[in-house]
Each structure stands twice: as C-alpha cells, then as structure tokens.
Amino acid sequence: MQTESQTESLEKEIQAAEHPRELAVDVMAAIQARDGYLSDAGVAEAAGLLGMSPVEIEELATFYTFIYREPVGRYVIHICDSVVCWMEGAETIGEHLMKALGIRMGETTPDGLFTLLPVCCIGYCDRAPAILINKKAYGPLTIGELDRIIDGLRNSDDANEAAAEAANPKKQVLKR
Amino acid sequence: MYPQVLLQNRKPDRIATLAEYQRSGGYEGLSRVLEAQAPTEVRQVLLDAILLGRGGAAFPAGVKMMTVAEDAPFPRYLVCNADEMEPGTFKDRVLIHADPHQLIEGMALASYAVSAEHGIIFIRPEYEGAARILEREIGIAREAGFLGKNILGSGFSFELVVHRSGGRYICGEVTAQLNALEGRRPNPKQPPPYPTEKGLWQKPTVLQNVETLCCIPHILKNGAQWFKDLALTESGAGTKVFGISGKVNRPGCYELPMGVRLSEIIEEYAGGMKNGAAFKACLPGGASTSYLTQEHYHIEMDFEALKKVGNRLGTGAIMVFDQHTCMVAATLNLIEFFARESCGWCTPCREGIPYIRDILWRIETGEGEASDIPALRKICKYLWHAYCAFAPGAVAPVEGLLTYFEDEMTAHINQKKCPFKGS
Ligand SMILES: Cc1cc2nc3c(=O)[nH]c(=O)nc-3n(C[C@H](O)[C@H](O)[C@H](O)COP(=O)(O)O)c2cc1C
Ligand code: SF4
Ligand code: FES
C-alpha cells in the first residue's frame, strides 16, 4: 500500500519532470494504491498534480484496464478469458471462483476482500489457464489449487485487516 | 540442439546476473563499438544482417534507423516496446526474465546507432515483476559504466527508464504507444510524420520490440553474416524465440533457427500433442494472424514462407488447436478480444468488429443462416479500411476461418447447433 511519503516523492518527481503528463499513469496508480481505487476526488487530485484537466485524466482512467474507477476489493482477481486459457478451461475457473466467492464477474465480496474481473491475455499462455491476483500471475490452475490460493489469501494478515476495516469503516487505515 | 543465442543464459528459476551475462560475452559488443565504430557503421551492420522487427510487422530495423536523418534534432528517443499484449505472445517476458542485460546492452547499442540519449522501456502492468527486474538491473548497469553519462569513457551518454502502462492492447501499436508515453489517450496517429522524424514530444523516435533489441548485441559482436547463417532458410536471418501454447505437452518458449519447420517445433520441442489430441490448426504468430492447418504442418517458419501462404509470422506465438476445438468458437473468442480492446477511434473497427462478433455468436449458438458467410466476407473487407493495423489484424483469424473452415461454419448452420458440443 502506498503511504503519504510515496505520494510526496511522486510530487517531487512531477516537479522535476520536463513533461509532467508523462507520469499520468503512475500518478493515477499511486492515488489508487493509497485510496483503493481512483475516485472522483482522486481524478481531480491527479489533474491538479499534473496540470491537466479532470476530463483528460478521466479519458485515461476509463481507457486503462488497471485503473479502477469503482471501489475494488483488497484482492483484485483478473481471470484471463483469451483464447489459450479459454481452450484450457478458463470458463470453469471463472465459474468456480464466482461460486466460491458468491459474487458475479465485476462484483466485490461484501467483506471487501475480493473483486472478480475478466481480462485479456496476461502473457502467461504457457501456464494456461492463468489468472492475476493484484498483478501477480498464477497458473496453470486446477480447481484444487485455486481453492488453496483463495484460502491462503482469506487467512492472511492483510485479509484480517481488511475485514476489520469493512466492519468499522470510520477507522481508516490509510490517511489521505 | 540448435545454437542458443538469446536464451543461452536462461535458468529455470532466476535471471542471469551481470557477471553471468559478461561471462557469455555480454557488453563486449558495446565496448568494441564505442571504441571503434561510428553510428553509421552500426546501422549498416544491422541492415546487412537483415534484422527484421520481431514485434509483428517484420520491418527491417536497419532501415528504420537509417530514416533518422543525420541532421535530425535532439533529444532523440529510443523506445523499447515491451507491451506484448497480443494473445498467445509471452516471449518478451521470458527474454527479460532470462537475461535483462541483453536487452539493456541492445538498447545502449541501438541508441548509439541513432544518437539517442533517452531510452524508455514501455511495459504492460501484468509484467510488474519484469519491470522491477529491469529497474534494478538498469541501476547495476549504470554503476558498471554501461549506462548513464560518458559510457565506458566514450563520451556517449544514454539514460534508460521504465514506463509502466495502465494496460490496453492498442498501446503496443507504435503511434498509440507514443501517445500513451505522453500521457494522452492512446489512439493511433497516422503517419506522416513518421516517429523517426517526429515521435515522442515531436522529436525523432525509434521504437523496437524487446526481441529485436536483444538480437543487436550478438549481431555487433559476431557480424551480419553470422546472424544470417543462423537461419535455416535462405530468406531468413537469425534465430526466433517461438512461444508455443495450447494443446501441446510442453508449452513454453523455444529459441530455434528462423525457418525451422512447424512440425519440428511441435514434435521435438513442445513435446508433441497432448494425450489423445491431434493437430487441427494453429495460429502461427499471435491473435492477429490467420490459421495454419494440416496442409501447412511442415511449413518453414519464417517471414517469407508464411507470406507465401497468405499468412504472417507475426510474433512467432504459436497457439495449437486440436480436433476437439470448435474453430467457430475459437474465432469468436479471438474476435471478443479485439472487440474489447478496440480503441474506438474509427468506425470500421469500432462498429465492424462487434458486428462480426454478433454473426459468429449466432453461428456458434445455432442461429446462423447461410447468408451469414458471404456477409462476413464482405465485412472483413471493410475492416481493411480502418485507421490502423489493429482492425486488419482482428480479421485475420476470421478470414482464416472463412478460408479453411467454411465446412465447420456450414455444419453449425445446418445442424442449428455447435457440432462440437455434446448433444
Ligand atoms: C494493435 C497493435 C498492437 C501491437 N502490439 C505490439 C506489442 O505489444 N509489442 C511489439 O513489439 N509490437 C507491437 N505491435 C507492432 C508495433 O506497431 C511495431 O511494429 C513494433 O513494435 C516495432 O518494433 P520491431 O520493428 O522491432 O518489431 C503492435 C501493432 C499493432 C497494430
Ligand atoms: S482500427 Fe481500431 S484500434 Fe485502430 S484506430 Fe481504428 S478503432 Fe482504434
Ligand atoms: S490466453 Fe490466457 S494468458 Fe494468454
């Protein structure tokens, strides 16, 4: 997770940059890492930092797959549905995850832990079927393995922290 | 076993260190070139080596570098395209994870060839691991004097940074990538001006694929003739890192001579077809190439040979389909990818691809009609008039389907269902 000092160091980088807008994706990603997603306020903040208009940030934010304009869970699971993974059973992987987590594609579990999203080929076709959890690739997956991975994440410290946060949203772990 | 060049230092579980890269002759080319060769000579060697771009378009790297005018303004930029979002393609990831200094040296040499002092590696977000490796190893190379100011005391300076993408396939296209790098919406821009004249921030910019750049240190160390002799075919040059996936026993990356036969890649290297599977078709070079079928099983895999059969070697990403795979469904999946990833800038692509998807969907679900086949043929032609190469790439598998698997389409239409699905 991004801390305040990391956004500060980004501010320094922006000041030093000849063309600040080249850092647009980095800035959106940093705000997203701090806040969990890129909110409307985050868009405005990015625009201010970069000297761009909010709509210029918006057209980038909505263009890129890995910038989330809606709140997402602590673990964002991207399921590859491109041709090699499709051939190797991506549909089964997706269906199993939806059942195991009790959500549909595009949704987040009520405890704020998991979000399921489809994604195009992630460049791990040699390990199909493959998925990405917070940008880390897993594959080739079997149902058993998938269950082990999900259980592992559920029982991690990070997950407990997120659950506490979800139960008591006022107690923000992250500072703005 | 064929000679291993680009993957000679590959290890199962970790990158090759700087010391290991140097032990295999790494950075020798750079030292020698900076000491004794002028940039024009470097460009000439790459031209003579017939180094064709490995990112899909097969454009000669030497020719591209020659188009940077002698009196072109500064600063000039060198961009490494590590976007690699074409379905089926994962070779650049493997190259970076195997031997990052090979790419760094290749970029230092390419930048010297065009007098670029700024280098940028544009990398997809899914490759965060590779991005971190590169940042770390760039630091190590700088400390060793291979990057930064006054490299090896030659007076030549080159700074290299990593740029993380937010993730969209179109960012792999040259002009879209330049927009992305400038923090603009990554729509393509039609030349002229060409990026080598007015690219990033309106300055001369040379953009090359990871694998293309990785070839450069070896060519400069061993010569153009050596590189050409690596290929099995007269028309080819060098080795190719083939990435093979799908219904084979050992999916992965294999570095083989340009011109090696498809059957040999599948049987000798990829461990043959999976248990019980029989080869039906493959895409030879990523999602934007057409199908190869049984009749092409022994084809020599190089740019020329594939052009002769109306196909493309593309990125050399081979995706193998077996007898149980429905080619209508496979093509539908591919076109879903293109529909999702279209940048939306021009109408033929933005509207045409979903139209193709809908027709393929109807055929696959048993609602197709005989007239759908000529309709598809017609729409495919329109897509060649789109603004960038994305749309012609998107229709390549659809045209392959129409050419080689019309009988499968007709079977769907006649039986009013997918013949591959249990009844
Ligand atoms: C839609 C589209 C996506 C592309 N994606 C990539 C890519 O991810 N990586 C790449 O090297 N080239 C990609 N290309 C090809 C580039 O436009 C360009 O030809 C290439 O990067 C130039 O480098 P090379 O000559 O060394 O191959 C893509 C082209 C198109 C039309
Ligand atoms: S062909 Fe597609 S990707 Fe290319 S400019 Fe048109 S809409 Fe964008
Ligand atoms: S098709 Fe799923 S990783 Fe490439």
XYZ file of C-alpha atoms in Angstrom, chain A residues 77-81 85-101 103 105 116-117 127-133 138-147 149-150:
45
model
C -8.648 -11.206 -9.366
C -8.401 -10.841 -13.121
C -9.386 -14.010 -14.942
C -7.834 -14.385 -18.372
C -10.512 -15.260 -20.918
C -6.871 -20.014 -21.422
C -10.321 -20.473 -22.949
C -9.063 -23.659 -24.573
C -7.629 -24.836 -21.257
C -10.763 -24.256 -19.201
C -10.893 -20.562 -18.256
C -14.675 -20.760 -18.111
C -14.535 -23.427 -15.412
C -12.057 -21.325 -13.449
C -14.335 -18.296 -13.674
C -17.447 -20.230 -12.711
C -15.690 -21.842 -9.786
C -14.478 -18.514 -8.464
C -17.921 -16.963 -8.785
C -19.389 -19.844 -6.809
C -16.634 -19.951 -4.196
C -16.805 -16.203 -3.579
C -20.268 -12.996 -6.496
C -17.977 -11.068 -12.579
C -13.600 -10.590 -9.886
C -12.859 -9.108 -13.293
C 0.750 -21.530 -17.959
C -2.891 -21.582 -19.065
C -5.386 -21.384 -17.503
C -3.933 -18.359 -15.765
C -5.236 -15.598 -13.538
C -3.785 -12.477 -11.997
C -4.239 -11.522 -8.349
C -0.945 -17.839 -11.131
C -1.078 -20.865 -13.422
C -1.566 -23.445 -14.727
C -4.511 -23.666 -12.364
C -6.563 -26.584 -11.208
C -9.677 -26.180 -9.101
C -7.851 -27.566 -6.061
C -5.016 -25.140 -6.456
C -7.392 -22.252 -6.887
C -9.111 -23.157 -3.608
C -4.791 -19.843 -3.162
C -8.109 -18.272 -2.130
